[in-house]
């Protein structure tokens, strides 16, 4: 992703995932939450704010002026120390907000106690066209198609759980609290989780991430899916062909990130 020098990549640096006011326990409205005094003990002590590259230039100039050398492997990028002083003012609002996960379930016909989860968060820092709307719209269409199949009497072999997670951007809260709440059942019954976050971000290439035991499944599905891009016949052909076209790499198998 390329941004102008005024662009900001939002995110969070919270080391504790989920709702820190219910650490190790699921978060429920009306349930126990840590007091402000207790939260102060585990909340980050160093103020952090994302800033664009344009604003970092004068700070980097201070560092370059005083930095004695560049660490090996860092090119010409100097990291200090510096005698310069910078004042950073961060204003935050510490408030509790209500977050809701939306869950849909289709009971399996043969193995109802085996779960296949398909999920994506629906919150975004700004408009979220790619992250997460591309994935959320995909799940909505999949669930609609499955709903039409249910009307014909069809049922999946295993139970399918569709999940729309809330509050992912501030700290992966929705999915994390769900896992804390249903940890025992998920450990024993969950077969696979398919994450649909940022499902589409262009039409030039395919990028896949998977645990090793599902890689062959990705290959099989790609070989059975027609490609809308000529001259490739299947999505598998498109996948391996574009790697050679754009990266000049002739893979025997398409690459999958772990």
mmCIF file of C-alpha atoms in Angstrom:
data_model
loop_
_atom_site.group_PDB
_atom_site.id
_atom_site.type_symbol
_atom_site.label_atom_id
_atom_site.label_comp_id
_atom_site.label_asym_id
_atom_site.label_seq_id
_atom_site.Cartn_x
_atom_site.Cartn_y
_atom_site.Cartn_z
ATOM 1 C CA UNK A 1 0.000 0.000 0.000
ATOM 2 C CA UNK A 2 1.363 3.427 -0.988
ATOM 3 C CA UNK A 3 0.292 6.635 0.743
ATOM 4 C CA UNK A 4 1.131 10.304 0.172
ATOM 5 C CA UNK A 5 3.432 11.894 2.728
ATOM 6 C CA UNK A 6 0.350 13.261 4.500
ATOM 7 C CA UNK A 7 -1.320 9.838 4.798
ATOM 8 C CA UNK A 8 -1.682 8.078 8.147
ATOM 9 C CA UNK A 9 -1.879 4.333 8.719
ATOM 10 C CA UNK A 10 -4.173 3.940 11.702
ATOM 11 C CA UNK A 11 -3.871 1.037 14.089
ATOM 12 C CA UNK A 12 -3.243 0.270 17.714
ATOM 13 C CA UNK A 13 -0.263 -0.792 19.797
ATOM 14 C CA UNK A 14 -2.209 -2.327 22.647
ATOM 15 C CA UNK A 15 -0.318 -5.464 23.680
ATOM 16 C CA UNK A 16 -3.364 -7.038 25.367
ATOM 17 C CA UNK A 17 -6.003 -8.194 22.904
ATOM 18 C CA UNK A 18 -9.697 -8.038 23.684
ATOM 19 C CA UNK A 19 -11.407 -6.014 26.414
ATOM 20 C CA UNK A 20 -8.703 -5.286 28.977
ATOM 21 C CA UNK A 21 -11.363 -4.503 31.584
ATOM 22 C CA UNK A 22 -12.368 -8.202 31.561
ATOM 23 C CA UNK A 23 -8.928 -9.762 31.165
ATOM 24 C CA UNK A 24 -9.179 -13.556 30.617
ATOM 25 C CA UNK A 25 -12.974 -13.441 30.912
ATOM 26 C CA UNK A 26 -15.714 -12.732 28.321
ATOM 27 C CA UNK A 27 -17.047 -9.185 28.263
ATOM 28 C CA UNK A 28 -20.779 -8.757 28.837
ATOM 29 C CA UNK A 29 -22.902 -5.672 29.338
ATOM 30 C CA UNK A 30 -23.754 -5.574 33.024
ATOM 31 C CA UNK A 31 -20.950 -8.008 33.886
ATOM 32 C CA UNK A 32 -17.878 -7.319 35.991
ATOM 33 C CA UNK A 33 -15.394 -4.833 34.577
ATOM 34 C CA UNK A 34 -12.184 -3.648 36.183
ATOM 35 C CA UNK A 35 -12.240 -0.258 37.870
ATOM 36 C CA UNK A 36 -10.358 2.753 36.501
ATOM 37 C CA UNK A 37 -7.734 2.238 39.203
ATOM 38 C CA UNK A 38 -7.212 -1.382 38.157
ATOM 39 C CA UNK A 39 -7.076 -0.484 34.469
ATOM 40 C CA UNK A 40 -4.439 2.172 35.152
ATOM 41 C CA UNK A 41 -2.074 -0.585 36.271
ATOM 42 C CA UNK A 42 -2.201 -2.446 32.935
ATOM 43 C CA UNK A 43 -2.929 0.348 30.452
ATOM 44 C CA UNK A 44 -0.016 1.501 28.221
ATOM 45 C CA UNK A 45 2.131 4.108 29.959
ATOM 46 C CA UNK A 46 3.768 5.575 26.839
ATOM 47 C CA UNK A 47 1.511 7.886 24.751
ATOM 48 C CA UNK A 48 1.399 6.857 21.101
ATOM 49 C CA UNK A 49 -0.073 8.604 18.085
ATOM 50 C CA UNK A 50 0.210 7.737 14.358
ATOM 51 C CA UNK A 51 1.675 10.550 12.261
ATOM 52 C CA UNK A 52 2.315 10.904 8.500
ATOM 53 C CA UNK A 53 5.755 10.786 6.925
ATOM 54 C CA UNK A 54 5.627 14.529 6.241
ATOM 55 C CA UNK A 55 5.492 15.205 9.993
ATOM 56 C CA UNK A 56 8.319 12.809 10.782
ATOM 57 C CA UNK A 57 10.787 14.636 8.501
ATOM 58 C CA UNK A 58 11.811 17.349 11.037
ATOM 59 C CA UNK A 59 12.096 14.699 13.758
ATOM 60 C CA UNK A 60 14.275 12.566 11.518
ATOM 61 C CA UNK A 61 16.423 15.592 10.738
ATOM 62 C CA UNK A 62 17.123 16.035 14.461
ATOM 63 C CA UNK A 63 18.132 12.392 14.731
ATOM 64 C CA UNK A 64 20.390 12.546 11.664
ATOM 65 C CA UNK A 65 22.158 15.616 13.015
ATOM 66 C CA UNK A 66 23.228 13.855 16.217
ATOM 67 C CA UNK A 67 23.282 10.176 15.308
ATOM 68 C CA UNK A 68 26.869 8.906 15.279
ATOM 69 C CA UNK A 69 26.416 5.974 12.916
ATOM 70 C CA UNK A 70 23.959 3.782 11.056
ATOM 71 C CA UNK A 71 23.373 0.228 12.355
ATOM 72 C CA UNK A 72 24.407 -2.548 10.009
ATOM 73 C CA UNK A 73 21.617 -3.480 7.631
ATOM 74 C CA UNK A 74 19.735 -0.177 8.053
ATOM 75 C CA UNK A 75 21.086 1.485 4.898
ATOM 76 C CA UNK A 76 21.333 5.254 5.480
ATOM 77 C CA UNK A 77 18.558 5.310 8.063
ATOM 78 C CA UNK A 78 19.893 6.648 11.366
ATOM 79 C CA UNK A 79 18.096 5.865 14.626
ATOM 80 C CA UNK A 80 19.866 8.030 17.189
ATOM 81 C CA UNK A 81 20.480 8.792 19.966
ATOM 82 C CA UNK A 82 19.731 12.507 19.605
ATOM 83 C CA UNK A 83 19.982 15.541 21.875
ATOM 84 C CA UNK A 84 16.879 17.093 20.302
ATOM 85 C CA UNK A 85 13.692 17.501 22.334
ATOM 86 C CA UNK A 86 10.151 16.937 21.109
ATOM 87 C CA UNK A 87 6.906 17.704 22.903
ATOM 88 C CA UNK A 88 4.076 15.289 22.151
ATOM 89 C CA UNK A 89 0.555 16.085 23.305
ATOM 90 C CA UNK A 90 -1.971 13.248 23.053
ATOM 91 C CA UNK A 91 -5.628 13.784 23.905
ATOM 92 C CA UNK A 92 -7.733 10.670 24.367
ATOM 93 C CA UNK A 93 -11.222 9.928 25.628
ATOM 94 C CA UNK A 94 -11.435 6.901 27.893
ATOM 95 C CA UNK A 95 -15.022 5.737 27.544
ATOM 96 C CA UNK A 96 -16.834 2.425 27.568
ATOM 97 C CA UNK A 97 -18.676 1.589 24.341
ATOM 98 C CA UNK A 98 -21.134 -1.190 23.614
ATOM 99 C CA UNK A 99 -19.902 -3.626 20.953
ATOM 100 C CA UNK A 100 -21.959 -6.399 19.395
ATOM 101 C CA UNK A 101 -21.003 -9.493 17.437
ATOM 102 C CA UNK A 102 -23.566 -10.809 14.949
ATOM 103 C CA UNK A 103 -23.642 -14.607 14.676
ATOM 104 C CA UNK A 104 -25.556 -16.805 12.239
ATOM 105 C CA UNK A 105 -25.649 -20.611 12.481
ATOM 106 C CA UNK A 106 -26.629 -23.367 10.035
ATOM 107 C CA UNK A 107 -26.805 -26.699 11.841
ATOM 108 C CA UNK A 108 -24.958 -29.567 10.196
ATOM 109 C CA UNK A 109 -26.886 -32.612 9.013
ATOM 110 C CA UNK A 110 -24.207 -35.274 9.654
ATOM 111 C CA UNK A 111 -21.718 -33.746 12.074
ATOM 112 C CA UNK A 112 -23.579 -30.958 13.872
ATOM 113 C CA UNK A 113 -20.946 -30.923 16.647
ATOM 114 C CA UNK A 114 -18.190 -29.997 14.186
ATOM 115 C CA UNK A 115 -17.977 -26.266 13.448
ATOM 116 C CA UNK A 116 -16.687 -24.436 10.389
ATOM 117 C CA UNK A 117 -16.475 -20.721 11.202
ATOM 118 C CA UNK A 118 -16.480 -17.998 8.552
ATOM 119 C CA UNK A 119 -15.833 -14.547 9.985
ATOM 120 C CA UNK A 120 -14.799 -10.962 9.381
ATOM 121 C CA UNK A 121 -14.907 -7.760 11.384
ATOM 122 C CA UNK A 122 -17.240 -5.001 10.212
ATOM 123 C CA UNK A 123 -15.736 -1.926 11.905
ATOM 124 C CA UNK A 124 -13.263 0.328 10.096
ATOM 125 C CA UNK A 125 -11.095 3.313 10.925
ATOM 126 C CA UNK A 126 -12.518 5.306 8.012
ATOM 127 C CA UNK A 127 -14.638 4.010 5.079
ATOM 128 C CA UNK A 128 -13.180 0.498 4.976
ATOM 129 C CA UNK A 129 -13.854 -0.318 1.314
ATOM 130 C CA UNK A 130 -11.249 -3.094 1.357
ATOM 131 C CA UNK A 131 -10.774 -3.586 5.091
ATOM 132 C CA UNK A 132 -13.309 -4.908 6.019
ATOM 133 C CA UNK A 133 -16.211 -4.209 3.623
ATOM 134 C CA UNK A 134 -14.896 -6.460 0.830
ATOM 135 C CA UNK A 135 -14.955 -9.379 3.265
ATOM 136 C CA UNK A 136 -18.229 -8.433 4.941
ATOM 137 C CA UNK A 137 -20.047 -8.175 1.607
ATOM 138 C CA UNK A 138 -18.588 -11.549 0.604
ATOM 139 C CA UNK A 139 -19.920 -13.212 3.754
ATOM 140 C CA UNK A 140 -23.337 -11.633 3.252
ATOM 141 C CA UNK A 141 -23.499 -13.046 -0.275
ATOM 142 C CA UNK A 142 -22.325 -16.490 0.860
ATOM 143 C CA UNK A 143 -24.896 -16.582 3.649
ATOM 144 C CA UNK A 144 -27.615 -15.444 1.218
ATOM 145 C CA UNK A 145 -26.706 -18.239 -1.216
ATOM 146 C CA UNK A 146 -26.677 -20.801 1.591
ATOM 147 C CA UNK A 147 -30.065 -19.508 2.712
ATOM 148 C CA UNK A 148 -31.476 -20.179 -0.751
ATOM 149 C CA UNK A 149 -30.065 -23.696 -0.607
ATOM 150 C CA UNK A 150 -31.701 -24.296 2.778
ATOM 151 C CA UNK A 151 -35.091 -23.595 1.184
ATOM 152 C CA UNK A 152 -34.553 -26.632 -1.062
ATOM 153 C CA UNK A 153 -33.962 -28.902 1.925
ATOM 154 C CA UNK A 154 -30.167 -28.895 1.636
ATOM 155 C CA UNK A 155 -28.082 -28.942 4.810
ATOM 156 C CA UNK A 156 -24.293 -28.783 5.171
ATOM 157 C CA UNK A 157 -22.478 -31.811 6.524
ATOM 158 C CA UNK A 158 -21.024 -29.788 9.410
ATOM 159 C CA UNK A 159 -22.378 -26.806 11.309
ATOM 160 C CA UNK A 160 -21.454 -23.481 9.693
ATOM 161 C CA UNK A 161 -21.098 -20.414 11.887
ATOM 162 C CA UNK A 162 -21.088 -16.991 10.210
ATOM 163 C CA UNK A 163 -19.587 -14.262 12.377
ATOM 164 C CA UNK A 164 -19.543 -10.479 12.003
ATOM 165 C CA UNK A 165 -17.041 -9.251 14.591
ATOM 166 C CA UNK A 166 -17.260 -5.827 16.177
ATOM 167 C CA UNK A 167 -14.420 -3.626 17.486
ATOM 168 C CA UNK A 168 -11.539 -5.336 15.679
ATOM 169 C CA UNK A 169 -9.570 -2.197 14.911
ATOM 170 C CA UNK A 170 -9.217 -1.014 18.534
ATOM 171 C CA UNK A 171 -7.815 -4.376 19.636
ATOM 172 C CA UNK A 172 -9.417 -7.485 18.054
ATOM 173 C CA UNK A 173 -12.122 -7.277 20.699
ATOM 174 C CA UNK A 174 -15.209 -8.913 19.196
ATOM 175 C CA UNK A 175 -13.599 -12.155 18.039
ATOM 176 C CA UNK A 176 -11.358 -12.362 21.101
ATOM 177 C CA UNK A 177 -14.249 -12.042 23.538
ATOM 178 C CA UNK A 178 -16.213 -14.642 21.551
ATOM 179 C CA UNK A 179 -13.272 -17.042 21.842
ATOM 180 C CA UNK A 180 -12.998 -16.388 25.582
ATOM 181 C CA UNK A 181 -16.719 -17.000 26.010
ATOM 182 C CA UNK A 182 -16.854 -20.258 24.031
ATOM 183 C CA UNK A 183 -13.266 -21.426 24.478
ATOM 184 C CA UNK A 184 -14.020 -24.980 25.619
ATOM 185 C CA UNK A 185 -16.511 -25.718 22.843
ATOM 186 C CA UNK A 186 -14.276 -24.200 20.160
ATOM 187 C CA UNK A 187 -11.238 -26.192 21.309
ATOM 188 C CA UNK A 188 -13.101 -29.481 20.961
ATOM 189 C CA UNK A 189 -15.520 -28.807 18.086
ATOM 190 C CA UNK A 190 -14.097 -26.171 15.732
ATOM 191 C CA UNK A 191 -12.719 -27.731 12.539
ATOM 192 C CA UNK A 192 -11.650 -24.597 10.664
ATOM 193 C CA UNK A 193 -11.865 -20.825 10.720
ATOM 194 C CA UNK A 194 -11.972 -18.941 7.422
ATOM 195 C CA UNK A 195 -11.033 -15.293 7.850
ATOM 196 C CA UNK A 196 -12.556 -13.018 5.195
ATOM 197 C CA UNK A 197 -10.887 -9.772 6.271
ATOM 198 C CA UNK A 198 -9.829 -7.706 3.227
ATOM 199 C CA UNK A 199 -11.148 -10.371 0.853
ATOM 200 C CA UNK A 200 -10.560 -8.217 -2.240
ATOM 201 C CA UNK A 201 -8.246 -5.297 -2.882
ATOM 202 C CA UNK A 202 -7.796 -5.336 -6.638
ATOM 203 C CA UNK A 203 -7.934 -7.651 -9.642
ATOM 204 C CA UNK A 204 -4.265 -8.122 -10.518
ATOM 205 C CA UNK A 205 -3.161 -11.022 -8.326
ATOM 206 C CA UNK A 206 -4.238 -13.573 -5.721
ATOM 207 C CA UNK A 207 -2.852 -13.597 -2.184
ATOM 208 C CA UNK A 208 -3.638 -16.506 0.111
ATOM 209 C CA UNK A 209 -2.835 -17.138 3.768
ATOM 210 C CA UNK A 210 -3.488 -20.469 5.430
ATOM 211 C CA UNK A 211 -2.357 -23.027 7.958
ATOM 212 C CA UNK A 212 -0.367 -25.773 6.203
ATOM 213 C CA UNK A 213 -3.087 -28.434 6.485
ATOM 214 C CA UNK A 214 -5.520 -26.347 4.384
ATOM 215 C CA UNK A 215 -3.172 -25.418 1.525
ATOM 216 C CA UNK A 216 -4.170 -28.405 -0.634
ATOM 217 C CA UNK A 217 -7.826 -27.417 -0.138
ATOM 218 C CA UNK A 218 -7.055 -23.942 -1.543
ATOM 219 C CA UNK A 219 -5.396 -25.479 -4.588
ATOM 220 C CA UNK A 220 -8.320 -27.848 -5.219
ATOM 221 C CA UNK A 221 -10.889 -25.040 -4.909
ATOM 222 C CA UNK A 222 -8.896 -22.770 -7.248
ATOM 223 C CA UNK A 223 -8.708 -25.528 -9.871
ATOM 224 C CA UNK A 224 -12.514 -25.950 -9.782
ATOM 225 C CA UNK A 225 -13.275 -22.222 -10.108
ATOM 226 C CA UNK A 226 -13.455 -20.529 -13.500
ATOM 227 C CA UNK A 227 -11.269 -17.473 -13.998
ATOM 228 C CA UNK A 228 -12.876 -14.234 -15.252
ATOM 229 C CA UNK A 229 -9.462 -13.110 -16.496
ATOM 230 C CA UNK A 230 -8.349 -14.220 -19.963
ATOM 231 C CA UNK A 231 -6.322 -16.131 -20.987
ATOM 232 C CA UNK A 232 -6.473 -18.076 -17.736
ATOM 233 C CA UNK A 233 -9.044 -20.900 -17.632
ATOM 234 C CA UNK A 234 -9.206 -21.444 -13.857
ATOM 235 C CA UNK A 235 -8.360 -19.366 -10.806
ATOM 236 C CA UNK A 236 -5.445 -21.747 -10.237
ATOM 237 C CA UNK A 237 -4.053 -20.833 -13.671
ATOM 238 C CA UNK A 238 -4.602 -17.147 -12.907
ATOM 239 C CA UNK A 239 -2.941 -17.524 -9.502
ATOM 240 C CA UNK A 240 0.241 -19.169 -10.728
ATOM 241 C CA UNK A 241 0.329 -17.221 -14.010
ATOM 242 C CA UNK A 242 0.208 -13.752 -12.462
ATOM 243 C CA UNK A 243 3.042 -14.627 -10.078
ATOM 244 C CA UNK A 244 5.212 -15.234 -13.123
ATOM 245 C CA UNK A 245 3.836 -12.182 -14.953
ATOM 246 C CA UNK A 246 4.296 -9.623 -12.158
ATOM 247 C CA UNK A 247 7.101 -11.104 -10.037
ATOM 248 C CA UNK A 248 8.965 -13.024 -12.756
ATOM 249 C CA UNK A 249 8.868 -16.140 -10.578
ATOM 250 C CA UNK A 250 8.002 -19.486 -12.148
ATOM 251 C CA UNK A 251 6.474 -21.390 -9.244
ATOM 252 C CA UNK A 252 5.681 -25.100 -9.468
ATOM 253 C CA UNK A 253 2.869 -24.383 -6.990
ATOM 254 C CA UNK A 254 1.248 -21.014 -6.220
ATOM 255 C CA UNK A 255 2.679 -19.418 -3.034
ATOM 256 C CA UNK A 256 0.630 -19.430 0.163
ATOM 257 C CA UNK A 257 1.597 -17.330 3.158
ATOM 258 C CA UNK A 258 1.451 -19.100 6.500
#
